[in-house]
Amino acid sequence: MIPGPRAGVIGWPVAHSLSPRLHRYWLEAAGIAGAYDLLPAPPEALATRLRGLAQEGYAGVNVTAPHKEAALLLVDRVTPLAARIGAINLIRIDPQGRLEGDNSDAGGFLAHLQASAPDFEPKGARALLLGAGGAARAIAIALLDAGIGQLILLNRTRARADSLAAALGDSRAKAGDWHERAALLGDAALLVNATTLGMAGQPALDIDLSALPAEGIVYDIVYKPLLTPLLAAAGMRGFRTVDGLGMLIHQAVPAFEAFYGQRPVVDAALRRHLLEALGETEAG
Ligand code: NAP
């Protein structure tokens, strides 16, 4: 068999990453004899590792924690979107060996929201975004670019929400007080958890959902576990819920296309394949 393109995911640690399982599923479905490798790199080795990728024949790589911000400073160029987000999760390598950093987390977040709640109209809507880390920043930009009417940024450490709001420089985005999170849900069309709360081993996100309007959507980007305490509480109250696994899958679509030259299909069988690795079922 003729070897196909080579790609991988660079992180530290990286052994837990679902990306190899995801990309290898699509490789097999498309009949492409490509490779997708795990590329562990501690922070001090990141620059050298990235520099060697072109020579090793890589078409590109995904970048995961903790390198998303550091890698942005090490590539030859970044897309305007990635520059605004300040982090990259995708590197394309051109035939001359130049590295281009991009961010597909923002698009992945939105694509999964649109797939899960196709009637959600961001224009004029009010959204509450919890968190001010790398993921929250990508999501804030995705929602603003999609035309969200008002974006309230809440974070445990208020100063980080303030600096995110300032960096966004958009009058629709305002920081609020973390302790006001339940009260601020009134009139919100969308609640997004982009903190680590609810992850396996972390405390649950403590929020009273009673002020959220009945048609409100609750989106938790945490996917381990798939059914977080937040999504379980939202489901009990009859709100529409959106889980974090779809964002992970959708952010990988442009990556696969960049590495292997074909746009992959997101389907229920792929979700089941990934849920199996997470030890979960669709019902949660
Ligand atoms: P990060 O940069 O480390 O940010 C962590 C955020 O969580 C910060 O806002 C932090 O607030 C908050 N936080 C942590 N512990 C908290 C606590 N006890 N109480 C209140 N807030 C707390 O992480 P990230 O990269 O943005 O990722 C955030 C989450 O998103 C992770 O669970 C990650 O796995 C998930 N994620 C999912 C996808 C996907 O495709 N589904 C993609 C990216 C990330 P402070 O500023 O106060 O510390």
Tab-separated table of C-alpha atoms and ligand atoms in Angstrom:
chain	number	residue	atom	x	y	z
A	1	MET	CA	0.000	0.000	0.000
A	2	ILE	CA	1.252	3.503	-0.837
A	3	PRO	CA	1.591	5.460	2.402
A	4	GLY	CA	-0.790	8.415	2.585
A	5	PRO	CA	-0.337	11.728	4.362
A	6	ARG	CA	0.949	11.782	7.919
A	7	ALA	CA	-0.516	13.877	10.726
A	8	GLY	CA	-0.838	13.715	14.501
A	9	VAL	CA	-1.582	15.504	17.727
A	10	ILE	CA	1.022	17.266	19.842
A	11	GLY	CA	0.407	17.767	23.554
A	12	TRP	CA	1.700	16.962	27.059
A	13	PRO	CA	0.474	14.554	28.190
A	14	VAL	CA	-1.285	13.382	25.054
A	15	ALA	CA	-1.912	9.669	25.553
A	16	HIS	CA	-5.547	10.347	26.595
A	17	SER	CA	-6.374	12.259	23.378
A	18	LEU	CA	-9.374	11.055	21.382
A	19	SER	CA	-7.975	12.601	18.182
A	20	PRO	CA	-6.173	9.461	16.928
A	21	ARG	CA	-9.350	7.393	17.288
A	22	LEU	CA	-11.354	10.097	15.528
A	23	HIS	CA	-8.996	10.648	12.574
A	24	ARG	CA	-8.242	6.942	12.136
A	25	TYR	CA	-11.991	6.265	11.939
A	26	TRP	CA	-12.297	8.758	9.082
A	27	LEU	CA	-9.122	7.432	7.408
A	28	GLU	CA	-10.575	3.956	7.381
A	29	ALA	CA	-13.991	5.164	6.178
A	30	ALA	CA	-12.352	7.062	3.305
A	31	GLY	CA	-9.922	4.237	2.474
A	32	ILE	CA	-6.915	6.538	2.902
A	33	ALA	CA	-3.677	4.861	3.960
A	34	GLY	CA	-2.680	7.838	6.094
A	35	ALA	CA	-1.169	7.907	9.574
A	36	TYR	CA	-2.259	9.846	12.658
A	37	ASP	CA	0.307	9.779	15.463
A	38	LEU	CA	0.445	10.721	19.114
A	39	LEU	CA	3.240	13.280	19.506
A	40	PRO	CA	4.066	13.807	23.182
A	41	ALA	CA	6.142	16.951	23.735
A	42	PRO	CA	6.880	18.638	27.064
A	43	PRO	CA	6.815	22.456	26.898
A	44	GLU	CA	10.611	22.760	26.717
A	45	ALA	CA	10.697	20.481	23.646
A	46	LEU	CA	7.789	22.084	21.770
A	47	ALA	CA	9.792	24.437	19.527
A	48	THR	CA	12.208	21.707	18.396
A	49	ARG	CA	9.395	19.224	17.881
A	50	LEU	CA	7.429	21.670	15.710
A	51	ARG	CA	10.515	22.577	13.670
A	52	GLY	CA	11.172	18.909	12.868
A	53	LEU	CA	7.658	18.093	11.630
A	54	ALA	CA	8.127	19.139	7.990
A	55	GLN	CA	11.286	17.058	7.623
A	56	GLU	CA	9.539	14.072	9.160
A	57	GLY	CA	6.946	14.315	6.396
A	58	TYR	CA	3.977	15.614	8.372
A	59	ALA	CA	1.183	17.324	6.420
A	60	GLY	CA	0.043	18.971	9.637
A	61	VAL	CA	-0.769	18.404	13.280
A	62	ASN	CA	-3.375	19.191	15.873
A	63	VAL	CA	-2.197	21.042	18.964
A	64	THR	CA	-3.708	20.319	22.353
A	65	ALA	CA	-3.170	21.307	25.988
A	66	PRO	CA	-0.952	22.851	27.212
A	67	HIS	CA	0.537	24.100	23.935
A	68	LYS	CA	-2.295	25.994	22.211
A	69	GLU	CA	-1.005	29.466	23.143
A	70	ALA	CA	2.739	28.723	23.028
A	71	ALA	CA	2.542	27.079	19.598
A	72	LEU	CA	0.954	30.211	18.143
A	73	LEU	CA	4.227	32.045	18.759
A	74	LEU	CA	6.326	29.301	17.148
A	75	VAL	CA	4.691	28.869	13.745
A	76	ASP	CA	5.590	30.839	10.598
A	77	ARG	CA	2.185	32.451	10.225
A	78	VAL	CA	-1.257	32.351	11.797
A	79	THR	CA	-4.704	32.870	10.327
A	80	PRO	CA	-6.484	36.098	11.313
A	81	LEU	CA	-9.007	34.065	13.348
A	82	ALA	CA	-6.281	32.287	15.335
A	83	ALA	CA	-4.528	35.609	15.938
A	84	ARG	CA	-7.746	37.047	17.396
A	85	ILE	CA	-8.267	33.991	19.602
A	86	GLY	CA	-4.628	33.933	20.674
A	87	ALA	CA	-4.387	30.149	20.440
A	88	ILE	CA	-4.028	27.470	17.755
A	89	ASN	CA	-5.236	23.888	17.688
A	90	LEU	CA	-4.325	23.132	14.067
A	91	ILE	CA	-1.088	23.494	12.094
A	92	ARG	CA	-0.986	23.063	8.322
A	93	ILE	CA	2.426	22.431	6.759
A	94	ASP	CA	2.888	23.577	3.174
A	95	PRO	CA	5.191	21.877	0.598
A	96	GLN	CA	7.956	24.370	1.453
A	97	GLY	CA	7.801	23.234	5.079
A	98	ARG	CA	6.185	26.406	6.397
A	99	LEU	CA	3.861	26.061	9.385
A	100	GLU	CA	0.501	27.852	9.441
A	101	GLY	CA	-1.425	27.971	12.715
A	102	ASP	CA	-5.204	28.005	12.743
A	103	ASN	CA	-8.009	27.604	15.273
A	104	SER	CA	-10.920	25.276	14.569
A	105	ASP	CA	-12.297	25.217	18.148
A	106	ALA	CA	-14.425	28.299	17.404
A	107	GLY	CA	-15.902	26.758	14.257
A	108	GLY	CA	-16.339	23.391	15.973
A	109	PHE	CA	-18.296	24.981	18.815
A	110	LEU	CA	-20.640	26.751	16.402
A	111	ALA	CA	-21.031	23.842	13.985
A	112	HIS	CA	-22.166	21.558	16.790
A	113	LEU	CA	-24.546	24.219	18.141
A	114	GLN	CA	-26.068	24.631	14.683
A	115	ALA	CA	-26.319	20.864	14.200
A	116	SER	CA	-27.942	20.359	17.635
A	117	ALA	CA	-30.239	23.411	17.664
A	118	PRO	CA	-30.727	24.424	14.008
A	119	ASP	CA	-33.406	26.972	14.884
A	120	PHE	CA	-31.156	28.876	17.316
A	121	GLU	CA	-30.762	32.396	15.952
A	122	PRO	CA	-27.773	34.160	17.521
A	123	LYS	CA	-28.729	37.582	16.153
A	124	GLY	CA	-30.348	39.549	18.925
A	125	ALA	CA	-29.982	36.686	21.424
A	126	ARG	CA	-28.347	36.957	24.812
A	127	ALA	CA	-25.738	34.366	25.851
A	128	LEU	CA	-24.023	33.690	29.149
A	129	LEU	CA	-20.512	32.270	28.824
A	130	LEU	CA	-18.873	30.767	31.900
A	131	GLY	CA	-15.070	30.676	31.895
A	132	ALA	CA	-12.285	32.881	30.589
A	133	GLY	CA	-9.654	30.338	29.549
A	134	GLY	CA	-8.575	29.358	26.055
A	135	ALA	CA	-11.805	27.579	25.153
A	136	ALA	CA	-13.981	30.445	26.400
A	137	ARG	CA	-12.005	32.885	24.297
A	138	ALA	CA	-12.568	30.852	21.118
A	139	ILE	CA	-16.271	30.502	21.936
A	140	ALA	CA	-16.680	34.220	22.657
A	141	ILE	CA	-15.252	35.039	19.226
A	142	ALA	CA	-17.394	32.360	17.557
A	143	LEU	CA	-20.561	33.786	19.117
A	144	LEU	CA	-19.676	37.393	18.334
A	145	ASP	CA	-18.829	36.495	14.729
A	146	ALA	CA	-22.147	34.625	14.479
A	147	GLY	CA	-23.914	37.860	15.404
A	148	ILE	CA	-24.873	37.229	19.046
A	149	GLY	CA	-26.799	40.213	20.424
A	150	GLN	CA	-25.266	40.260	23.895
A	151	LEU	CA	-22.533	38.176	25.501
A	152	ILE	CA	-22.082	38.087	29.271
A	153	LEU	CA	-18.697	36.758	30.396
A	154	LEU	CA	-18.504	35.298	33.883
A	155	ASN	CA	-15.443	33.789	35.477
A	156	ARG	CA	-14.453	32.732	38.992
A	157	THR	CA	-11.482	35.106	38.759
A	158	ARG	CA	-13.279	38.293	37.730
A	159	ALA	CA	-10.096	39.979	36.440
A	160	ARG	CA	-9.798	37.341	33.682
A	161	ALA	CA	-13.374	37.974	32.539
A	162	ASP	CA	-12.632	41.718	32.505
A	163	SER	CA	-9.491	41.278	30.443
A	164	LEU	CA	-11.276	38.925	28.031
A	165	ALA	CA	-14.040	41.512	27.573
A	166	ALA	CA	-11.427	44.226	27.019
A	167	ALA	CA	-9.505	42.091	24.532
A	168	LEU	CA	-12.666	41.323	22.571
A	169	GLY	CA	-13.256	45.068	22.203
A	170	ASP	CA	-16.897	44.618	21.264
A	171	SER	CA	-19.669	46.556	22.994
A	172	ARG	CA	-21.860	43.403	22.914
A	173	ALA	CA	-19.425	41.550	25.232
A	174	LYS	CA	-19.447	42.502	28.907
A	175	ALA	CA	-17.990	40.921	32.013
A	176	GLY	CA	-20.235	40.239	34.971
A	177	ASP	CA	-19.927	38.884	38.470
A	178	TRP	CA	-19.535	35.090	38.867
A	179	HIS	CA	-21.840	35.147	41.894
A	180	GLU	CA	-24.628	36.618	39.755
A	181	ARG	CA	-24.618	33.674	37.332
A	182	ALA	CA	-28.040	32.313	38.244
A	183	ALA	CA	-29.750	35.719	38.256
A	184	LEU	CA	-28.188	36.677	34.913
A	185	LEU	CA	-29.884	33.709	33.232
A	186	GLY	CA	-33.155	35.625	32.866
A	187	ASP	CA	-33.680	36.500	29.167
A	188	ALA	CA	-30.713	34.342	28.145
A	189	ALA	CA	-31.175	32.136	25.090
A	190	LEU	CA	-27.936	30.230	25.633
A	191	LEU	CA	-25.808	29.170	28.605
A	192	VAL	CA	-22.330	27.823	27.836
A	193	ASN	CA	-20.029	26.168	30.342
A	194	ALA	CA	-16.437	26.619	29.212
A	195	THR	CA	-14.898	26.068	32.633
A	196	THR	CA	-13.423	22.767	33.786
A	197	LEU	CA	-16.268	22.386	36.311
A	198	GLY	CA	-18.191	19.156	35.786
A	199	MET	CA	-15.188	17.298	34.375
A	200	ALA	CA	-14.419	13.921	35.899
A	201	GLY	CA	-12.451	14.635	39.087
A	202	GLN	CA	-13.666	18.255	39.289
A	203	PRO	CA	-16.553	19.678	41.290
A	204	ALA	CA	-19.875	20.138	39.492
A	205	LEU	CA	-20.848	23.576	38.230
A	206	ASP	CA	-23.147	24.970	40.879
A	207	ILE	CA	-25.855	26.991	39.145
A	208	ASP	CA	-29.591	27.326	39.690
A	209	LEU	CA	-31.223	27.137	36.259
A	210	SER	CA	-34.673	28.268	37.332
A	211	ALA	CA	-34.340	31.770	35.803
A	212	LEU	CA	-33.442	30.424	32.343
A	213	PRO	CA	-36.345	30.869	29.914
A	214	ALA	CA	-38.064	27.613	28.888
A	215	GLU	CA	-36.632	27.732	25.341
A	216	GLY	CA	-33.080	28.256	26.654
A	217	ILE	CA	-30.241	26.042	25.464
A	218	VAL	CA	-27.586	24.665	27.817
A	219	TYR	CA	-24.263	23.823	26.152
A	220	ASP	CA	-21.498	22.164	28.165
A	221	ILE	CA	-18.198	21.787	26.326
A	222	VAL	CA	-16.905	19.315	28.928
A	223	TYR	CA	-17.197	15.807	27.431
A	224	LYS	CA	-15.714	13.616	30.164
A	225	PRO	CA	-18.294	12.675	31.374
A	226	LEU	CA	-20.609	13.275	28.430
A	227	LEU	CA	-23.607	13.843	30.678
A	228	THR	CA	-22.196	16.408	33.083
A	229	PRO	CA	-24.129	17.351	36.225
A	230	LEU	CA	-25.048	20.616	34.444
A	231	LEU	CA	-26.510	18.807	31.420
A	232	ALA	CA	-28.302	16.332	33.685
A	233	ALA	CA	-29.905	19.207	35.639
A	234	ALA	CA	-30.815	21.030	32.412
A	235	GLY	CA	-32.350	17.878	30.948
A	236	MET	CA	-34.410	17.321	34.106
A	237	ARG	CA	-35.833	20.821	33.732
A	238	GLY	CA	-36.672	20.202	30.074
A	239	PHE	CA	-34.079	22.536	28.524
A	240	ARG	CA	-32.434	21.659	25.267
A	241	THR	CA	-28.897	20.448	25.892
A	242	VAL	CA	-25.762	20.349	23.755
A	243	ASP	CA	-22.800	18.219	24.836
A	244	GLY	CA	-19.068	18.698	24.367
A	245	LEU	CA	-18.320	15.655	22.234
A	246	GLY	CA	-19.828	17.192	19.105
A	247	MET	CA	-17.556	20.241	19.422
A	248	LEU	CA	-14.567	17.924	19.592
A	249	ILE	CA	-15.743	16.081	16.486
A	250	HIS	CA	-16.582	19.215	14.506
A	251	GLN	CA	-13.260	20.943	15.286
A	252	ALA	CA	-11.551	17.940	13.693
A	253	VAL	CA	-13.351	18.291	10.344
A	254	PRO	CA	-11.178	21.102	8.905
A	255	ALA	CA	-8.099	19.385	10.342
A	256	PHE	CA	-8.820	16.114	8.542
A	257	GLU	CA	-9.510	18.013	5.337
A	258	ALA	CA	-6.214	19.895	5.661
A	259	PHE	CA	-4.186	16.752	6.376
A	260	TYR	CA	-5.763	14.234	4.012
A	261	GLY	CA	-7.557	16.328	1.362
A	262	GLN	CA	-11.101	15.082	1.942
A	263	ARG	CA	-13.935	16.534	3.969
A	264	PRO	CA	-15.055	13.843	6.443
A	265	VAL	CA	-18.627	13.102	7.456
A	266	VAL	CA	-19.862	13.578	11.021
A	267	ASP	CA	-22.325	10.807	11.790
A	268	ALA	CA	-23.879	8.871	14.664
A	269	ALA	CA	-21.562	5.894	14.130
A	270	LEU	CA	-18.517	8.100	14.778
A	271	ARG	CA	-20.070	9.407	17.989
A	272	ARG	CA	-20.695	5.814	19.123
A	273	HIS	CA	-17.102	4.914	18.248
A	274	LEU	CA	-15.801	7.732	20.455
A	275	LEU	CA	-18.312	7.100	23.247
A	276	GLU	CA	-17.039	3.536	23.411
A	277	ALA	CA	-13.540	4.874	24.127
A	278	LEU	CA	-14.975	7.152	26.815
A	279	GLY	CA	-16.789	4.191	28.348
A	280	GLU	CA	-20.147	5.865	27.713
A	281	THR	CA	-23.308	5.285	25.765
A	282	GLU	CA	-25.506	7.821	23.976
A	283	ALA	CA	-28.040	7.789	26.781
A	284	GLY	CA	-25.308	8.933	29.146
B	1	NAP	P1	-8.356	26.690	30.917
B	1	NAP	O1	-7.755	27.654	29.946
B	1	NAP	O2	-7.490	26.027	31.929
B	1	NAP	O3	-9.535	27.475	31.709
B	1	NAP	C1	-10.179	26.865	32.782
B	1	NAP	C2	-11.403	27.696	33.177
B	1	NAP	O4	-12.117	26.982	34.196
B	1	NAP	C3	-11.057	29.071	33.763
B	1	NAP	O5	-12.041	29.994	33.360
B	1	NAP	C4	-11.119	28.797	35.264
B	1	NAP	O6	-11.415	29.944	36.035
B	1	NAP	C5	-12.285	27.838	35.327
B	1	NAP	N1	-12.266	27.050	36.561
B	1	NAP	C6	-11.395	26.073	36.904
B	1	NAP	N2	-11.699	25.583	38.131
B	1	NAP	C7	-12.786	26.295	38.580
B	1	NAP	C8	-13.563	26.277	39.772
B	1	NAP	N3	-13.286	25.410	40.781
B	1	NAP	N4	-14.599	27.127	39.869
B	1	NAP	C9	-14.900	27.995	38.870
B	1	NAP	N5	-14.190	28.058	37.709
B	1	NAP	C10	-13.143	27.220	37.580
B	1	NAP	O7	-9.113	25.511	30.158
B	1	NAP	P2	-9.693	25.498	28.667
B	1	NAP	O8	-8.647	25.029	27.747
B	1	NAP	O9	-10.349	26.807	28.415
B	1	NAP	O10	-10.764	24.318	28.789
B	1	NAP	C11	-11.921	24.435	29.601
B	1	NAP	C12	-12.749	23.160	29.498
B	1	NAP	O11	-13.200	22.998	28.166
B	1	NAP	C13	-11.975	21.871	29.819
B	1	NAP	O12	-12.834	21.016	30.530
B	1	NAP	C14	-11.669	21.270	28.453
B	1	NAP	O13	-11.559	19.870	28.479
B	1	NAP	C15	-12.922	21.699	27.679
B	1	NAP	N6	-12.691	21.809	26.236
B	1	NAP	C16	-13.534	21.091	25.428
B	1	NAP	C17	-13.371	21.175	24.055
B	1	NAP	C18	-14.277	20.378	23.174
B	1	NAP	O14	-13.952	20.222	21.981
B	1	NAP	N7	-15.399	19.903	23.656
B	1	NAP	C19	-12.368	21.994	23.502
B	1	NAP	C20	-11.557	22.734	24.367
B	1	NAP	C21	-11.729	22.626	25.743
B	1	NAP	P3	-10.231	30.835	36.703
B	1	NAP	O15	-9.801	31.785	35.617
B	1	NAP	O16	-10.877	31.494	37.848
B	1	NAP	O17	-9.130	29.874	37.095
